[in-house]
């Protein structure tokens, strides 16, 4: 069984979950724990938005099937079976990405990879809300990463040098 | 017509409950 792809997300859910499913797809091989929690977060978001239209139900059932299968396949991965370890895993990964982007930014390296790192780290900080309220620090980093990704992107498009 | 509608919505809410239960089970450690 393969993961329900980005193209199959119904229109009623696309705006809310597409970005998290994309991060999941990008991490399926690189870090299956990150992929698992991105899909879990997308599942929860989607269920809160639309679980009654036939298209949404069909998508949600296939996403749930895949999540259950992933959890079984990752039976030796404690971060999937214990959400406290899972939370630490996602948090470390998000912060590592954030620090990479921040260091690159401060070194004057502005590129698509820096924008993407800021953006992905902020999305993973969204995913962290699965485990409860965010700490003040993470909340601050999440806002900064979202703003910075938009800002650098705007500068690159308009030809300005980011400050 | 209304009887069919009621059956349809009962079925839909049963499926929604099933998804919620599966989600809760998935998150059990």
Tab-separated table of C-alpha atoms in Angstrom:
chain	number	residue	atom	x	y	z
A	1	UNK	CA	0.000	0.000	0.000
A	2	UNK	CA	1.455	3.347	-0.969
A	3	UNK	CA	0.840	6.646	0.793
A	4	UNK	CA	-2.122	8.689	-0.465
A	5	UNK	CA	-0.377	11.236	-2.672
A	6	UNK	CA	-0.646	14.994	-2.753
A	7	UNK	CA	-2.718	14.850	-5.941
A	8	UNK	CA	-5.473	12.884	-4.212
A	9	UNK	CA	-6.131	15.452	-1.447
A	10	UNK	CA	-9.731	16.679	-1.922
A	11	UNK	CA	-10.199	20.431	-2.523
A	12	UNK	CA	-11.918	20.953	0.865
A	13	UNK	CA	-8.729	19.831	2.658
A	14	UNK	CA	-6.013	20.954	0.285
A	15	UNK	CA	-5.350	24.419	1.748
A	16	UNK	CA	-5.061	23.073	5.266
A	17	UNK	CA	-3.012	19.905	4.862
A	18	UNK	CA	-1.167	19.878	1.538
A	19	UNK	CA	1.993	21.458	2.989
A	20	UNK	CA	2.240	18.881	5.784
A	21	UNK	CA	1.668	15.977	3.399
A	22	UNK	CA	4.414	17.400	1.176
A	23	UNK	CA	6.862	17.447	4.110
A	24	UNK	CA	5.802	13.854	4.892
A	25	UNK	CA	6.492	12.721	1.323
A	26	UNK	CA	9.906	14.431	1.404
A	27	UNK	CA	10.785	12.543	4.610
A	28	UNK	CA	9.423	9.064	3.853
A	29	UNK	CA	12.933	7.765	3.197
A	30	UNK	CA	15.020	10.371	5.030
A	31	UNK	CA	13.216	10.247	8.385
A	32	UNK	CA	10.084	8.045	8.612
A	33	UNK	CA	9.310	9.330	12.135
A	34	UNK	CA	8.976	12.885	10.812
A	35	UNK	CA	6.855	11.595	7.917
A	36	UNK	CA	4.601	9.691	10.341
A	37	UNK	CA	3.932	12.676	12.608
A	38	UNK	CA	3.355	15.037	9.664
A	39	UNK	CA	0.649	12.695	8.380
A	40	UNK	CA	-0.815	12.273	11.867
A	41	UNK	CA	-1.029	16.055	12.222
A	42	UNK	CA	-2.580	16.377	8.749
A	43	UNK	CA	-5.099	13.673	9.690
A	44	UNK	CA	-6.177	15.560	12.811
A	45	UNK	CA	-6.419	18.882	10.970
A	46	UNK	CA	-8.395	17.297	8.157
A	47	UNK	CA	-10.817	15.560	10.525
A	48	UNK	CA	-11.566	18.880	12.197
A	49	UNK	CA	-12.328	20.517	8.832
A	50	UNK	CA	-14.250	17.952	6.805
A	51	UNK	CA	-14.933	14.352	7.565
A	52	UNK	CA	-18.425	14.205	6.143
A	53	UNK	CA	-18.101	14.819	2.401
A	54	UNK	CA	-17.612	11.570	0.456
A	55	UNK	CA	-14.293	12.775	-1.070
A	56	UNK	CA	-12.899	13.750	2.326
A	57	UNK	CA	-14.045	10.484	3.938
A	58	UNK	CA	-12.443	8.448	1.196
A	59	UNK	CA	-9.178	10.351	1.555
A	60	UNK	CA	-9.196	10.187	5.359
A	61	UNK	CA	-9.799	6.434	5.360
A	62	UNK	CA	-6.872	5.896	2.992
A	63	UNK	CA	-4.658	8.195	5.093
A	64	UNK	CA	-5.678	6.339	8.272
A	65	UNK	CA	-4.975	2.960	6.616
A	66	UNK	CA	-1.526	4.222	5.713
A	67	UNK	CA	-0.811	5.615	9.195
A	68	UNK	CA	-1.777	2.283	10.810
A	69	UNK	CA	0.401	0.427	8.343
A	70	UNK	CA	3.339	2.788	8.964
A	71	UNK	CA	3.042	2.328	12.724
A	72	UNK	CA	3.137	-1.457	12.269
A	73	UNK	CA	6.081	-1.274	9.915
A	74	UNK	CA	8.003	0.977	12.292
A	75	UNK	CA	7.505	-1.440	15.172
A	76	UNK	CA	11.066	-0.995	16.452
A	77	UNK	CA	10.901	2.778	16.298
A	78	UNK	CA	10.194	4.015	19.823
A	79	UNK	CA	9.545	7.559	18.629
A	80	UNK	CA	6.449	6.308	16.802
A	81	UNK	CA	5.132	4.120	19.622
A	82	UNK	CA	5.801	6.559	22.440
A	83	UNK	CA	4.624	10.115	21.825
A	84	UNK	CA	6.910	11.585	24.480
A	85	UNK	CA	9.916	10.268	22.545
A	86	UNK	CA	8.148	11.266	19.336
A	87	UNK	CA	7.735	14.831	20.537
A	88	UNK	CA	11.448	15.060	21.396
A	89	UNK	CA	12.345	13.667	17.955
A	90	UNK	CA	10.192	16.181	16.047
A	91	UNK	CA	11.326	19.045	18.271
A	92	UNK	CA	15.034	18.255	17.787
A	93	UNK	CA	14.607	17.923	14.053
A	94	UNK	CA	12.658	21.202	13.764
A	95	UNK	CA	15.205	23.090	15.859
A	96	UNK	CA	18.145	21.658	13.931
A	97	UNK	CA	16.562	22.830	10.699
A	98	UNK	CA	15.758	26.222	12.193
A	99	UNK	CA	19.353	26.682	13.406
A	100	UNK	CA	20.734	25.683	10.017
A	101	UNK	CA	18.511	28.256	8.292
A	102	UNK	CA	19.281	30.915	10.888
A	103	UNK	CA	23.050	30.373	10.581
A	104	UNK	CA	22.903	30.507	6.792
A	105	UNK	CA	20.784	33.644	6.988
A	106	UNK	CA	23.164	35.358	9.415
A	107	UNK	CA	26.105	34.382	7.165
A	108	UNK	CA	24.398	36.211	4.315
A	109	UNK	CA	23.526	33.056	2.379
A	110	UNK	CA	20.046	33.616	1.046
A	111	UNK	CA	18.760	30.949	-1.227
A	112	UNK	CA	15.810	28.712	-1.909
A	113	UNK	CA	17.251	26.078	0.459
A	114	UNK	CA	17.298	28.588	3.320
A	115	UNK	CA	13.689	29.601	2.620
A	116	UNK	CA	12.716	25.957	2.520
A	117	UNK	CA	14.523	25.177	5.776
A	118	UNK	CA	12.779	28.071	7.570
A	119	UNK	CA	9.435	27.004	6.123
A	120	UNK	CA	9.826	23.302	6.920
A	121	UNK	CA	10.975	24.066	10.462
A	122	UNK	CA	7.900	26.244	11.020
A	123	UNK	CA	5.622	23.497	9.654
A	124	UNK	CA	7.251	20.962	11.992
A	125	UNK	CA	6.611	23.359	14.865
A	126	UNK	CA	2.931	23.299	13.815
A	127	UNK	CA	3.144	19.496	13.945
A	128	UNK	CA	4.447	19.790	17.520
A	129	UNK	CA	1.038	21.123	18.621
A	130	UNK	CA	-0.141	17.496	18.253
A	131	UNK	CA	1.575	16.886	21.589
A	132	UNK	CA	0.175	19.919	23.393
A	133	UNK	CA	0.822	23.640	23.757
A	134	UNK	CA	4.104	24.946	22.381
A	135	UNK	CA	6.733	26.380	24.705
A	136	UNK	CA	7.261	30.124	24.489
A	137	UNK	CA	10.620	29.629	22.726
A	138	UNK	CA	9.225	27.342	20.056
A	139	UNK	CA	6.253	29.633	19.525
A	140	UNK	CA	8.687	32.515	19.005
A	141	UNK	CA	10.854	30.497	16.596
A	142	UNK	CA	7.767	29.364	14.674
A	143	UNK	CA	6.615	32.957	14.091
A	144	UNK	CA	10.142	34.082	13.194
A	145	UNK	CA	10.710	31.196	10.744
A	146	UNK	CA	7.407	31.850	8.950
A	147	UNK	CA	8.102	35.565	8.691
A	148	UNK	CA	11.716	35.062	7.606
A	149	UNK	CA	10.785	32.573	4.860
A	150	UNK	CA	8.264	35.036	3.442
A	151	UNK	CA	10.679	37.958	3.776
A	152	UNK	CA	13.631	36.271	2.020
A	153	UNK	CA	11.304	35.018	-0.681
A	154	UNK	CA	9.969	38.537	-1.247
A	155	UNK	CA	13.504	39.955	-1.402
A	156	UNK	CA	14.667	37.336	-3.905
A	157	UNK	CA	11.650	38.025	-6.098
A	158	UNK	CA	12.090	41.788	-6.016
A	159	UNK	CA	15.886	41.640	-6.342
A	160	UNK	CA	16.514	43.279	-2.940
A	161	UNK	CA	19.227	42.084	-0.575
A	162	UNK	CA	17.706	40.797	2.674
A	163	UNK	CA	18.877	42.712	5.760
B	1	UNK	CA	-36.975	10.687	0.942
B	2	UNK	CA	-36.397	11.753	4.575
B	3	UNK	CA	-36.025	8.137	5.775
B	4	UNK	CA	-33.287	7.542	3.203
B	5	UNK	CA	-31.631	10.829	4.196
B	6	UNK	CA	-31.664	9.824	7.865
B	7	UNK	CA	-30.125	6.434	7.074
B	8	UNK	CA	-27.453	8.144	5.000
B	9	UNK	CA	-26.511	10.556	7.779
B	10	UNK	CA	-26.508	7.779	10.405
B	11	UNK	CA	-24.112	5.830	8.232
B	12	UNK	CA	-21.930	8.907	7.740
B	13	UNK	CA	-21.715	9.610	11.477
B	14	UNK	CA	-20.923	5.938	12.212
B	15	UNK	CA	-18.034	6.184	9.755
B	16	UNK	CA	-16.875	9.431	11.394
B	17	UNK	CA	-16.929	7.742	14.803
B	18	UNK	CA	-14.962	4.870	13.387
B	19	UNK	CA	-12.277	7.287	12.164
B	20	UNK	CA	-12.121	8.998	15.576
B	21	UNK	CA	-11.781	5.619	17.292
B	22	UNK	CA	-9.053	4.539	14.909
B	23	UNK	CA	-7.221	7.818	15.538
B	24	UNK	CA	-7.457	7.354	19.312
B	25	UNK	CA	-6.193	3.779	18.995
B	26	UNK	CA	-3.353	4.866	16.721
B	27	UNK	CA	-2.188	7.333	19.369
B	28	UNK	CA	-2.221	4.816	22.209
B	29	UNK	CA	1.303	3.949	23.275
